[in-house]
GROMACS .gro file of C-alpha atoms in nm:
model
   85
    1MET     CA    1  -0.749  -0.608   1.361
    2THR     CA    2  -1.059  -0.368   1.385
    3ILE     CA    3  -1.321  -0.345   1.110
    4GLN     CA    4  -1.186  -0.021   1.003
    5GLU     CA    5  -0.848  -0.160   0.950
    6LEU     CA    6  -1.035  -0.426   0.715
    7VAL     CA    7  -1.255  -0.190   0.548
    8GLU     CA    8  -0.938   0.068   0.479
    9GLY     CA    9  -0.723  -0.228   0.331
   10ARG     CA   10  -0.351  -0.062   0.358
   11ILE     CA   11  -0.097  -0.250   0.245
   12ASP     CA   12   0.256  -0.115   0.094
   13PHE     CA   13   0.409  -0.146  -0.257
   14LYS     CA   14   0.638  -0.449  -0.189
   15GLY     CA   15   0.309  -0.622  -0.039
   16GLN     CA   16   0.098  -0.523  -0.323
   17LYS     CA   17   0.358  -0.686  -0.565
   18THR     CA   18   0.359  -0.974  -0.355
   19ALA     CA   19  -0.033  -0.992  -0.387
   20ASP     CA   20   0.021  -0.962  -0.735
   21ASP     CA   21   0.272  -1.254  -0.761
   22ILE     CA   22   0.072  -1.501  -0.533
   23VAL     CA   23  -0.249  -1.412  -0.807
   24ARG     CA   24  -0.076  -1.477  -1.085
   25VAL     CA   25   0.114  -1.810  -0.991
   26VAL     CA   26  -0.206  -1.932  -0.806
   27LEU     CA   27  -0.445  -1.840  -1.089
   28ILE     CA   28  -0.220  -2.007  -1.399
   29THR     CA   29  -0.193  -2.333  -1.157
   30SER     CA   30  -0.534  -2.347  -1.050
   31THR     CA   31  -0.640  -2.316  -1.439
   32PHE     CA   32  -0.412  -2.592  -1.530
   33LEU     CA   33  -0.514  -2.808  -1.250
   34SER     CA   34  -0.892  -2.758  -1.278
   35PHE     CA   35  -0.845  -2.848  -1.698
   36VAL     CA   36  -0.671  -3.154  -1.570
   37ILE     CA   37  -0.960  -3.251  -1.315
   38GLY     CA   38  -1.238  -3.166  -1.573
   39PHE     CA   39  -1.067  -3.363  -1.833
   40ALA     CA   40  -1.003  -3.682  -1.634
   41PHE     CA   41  -1.352  -3.669  -1.537
   42SER     CA   42  -1.481  -3.534  -1.854
   43SER     CA   43  -1.700  -3.273  -1.690
   44LEU     CA   44  -1.711  -2.893  -1.755
   45MET     CA   45  -1.884  -2.873  -1.423
   46ILE     CA   46  -1.570  -3.042  -1.236
   47THR     CA   47  -1.358  -2.796  -1.410
   48MET     CA   48  -1.548  -2.511  -1.334
   49SER     CA   49  -1.608  -2.602  -0.968
   50THR     CA   50  -1.240  -2.656  -0.919
   51PHE     CA   51  -1.164  -2.309  -1.039
   52ALA     CA   52  -1.395  -2.140  -0.831
   53LEU     CA   53  -1.291  -2.298  -0.522
   54CYS     CA   54  -0.950  -2.219  -0.598
   55THR     CA   55  -1.077  -1.825  -0.695
   56VAL     CA   56  -1.223  -1.816  -0.321
   57ALA     CA   57  -0.981  -1.955  -0.191
   58LEU     CA   58  -0.714  -1.711  -0.340
   59SER     CA   59  -0.943  -1.450  -0.262
   60LEU     CA   60  -0.957  -1.534   0.111
   61VAL     CA   61  -0.542  -1.529   0.094
   62VAL     CA   62  -0.505  -1.212  -0.093
   63LEU     CA   63  -0.779  -0.967  -0.022
   64PRO     CA   64  -0.793  -0.877   0.384
   65PRO     CA   65  -0.458  -0.685   0.400
   66TRP     CA   66  -0.291  -0.936   0.617
   67PRO     CA   67   0.023  -0.823   0.809
   68MET     CA   68   0.254  -0.943   0.573
   69PHE     CA   69   0.148  -0.726   0.320
   70ASN     CA   70   0.243  -0.437   0.483
   71ARG     CA   71   0.603  -0.489   0.642
   72HIS     CA   72   0.731  -0.195   0.423
   73PRO     CA   73   0.519   0.079   0.522
   74VAL     CA   74   0.581   0.403   0.327
   75THR     CA   75   0.759   0.696   0.551
   76TRP     CA   76   0.604   1.032   0.408
   77LEU     CA   77   0.792   1.359   0.473
   78SER     CA   78   0.657   1.607   0.743
   79GLU     CA   79   0.500   1.945   0.606
   80SER     CA   80   0.751   2.088   0.801
   81VAL     CA   81   1.026   1.928   0.563
   82GLN     CA   82   0.801   2.022   0.237
   83GLU     CA   83   0.811   2.352   0.337
   84GLN     CA   84   1.165   2.429   0.346
   85LYS     CA   85   1.242   2.287  -0.012
   0.00000   0.00000   0.00000
């Protein structure tokens, strides 16, 4: 994977849906988990640190354009096909 591919970040529509689903589930779970851990230790700092760590880990999973997010690339029509219509 070249630097240009990393910067462009091409993923398909199904990959965007998958990434959105992953983000939603992980953020809800990490919110609940960090609240429970912070409540158990009676520390707001542990709560925020746990949530921040989960958010950073989630960013590493979702932000790069991994190949699993581009399994169904969009095929565009060529210009000649569009002109005939």
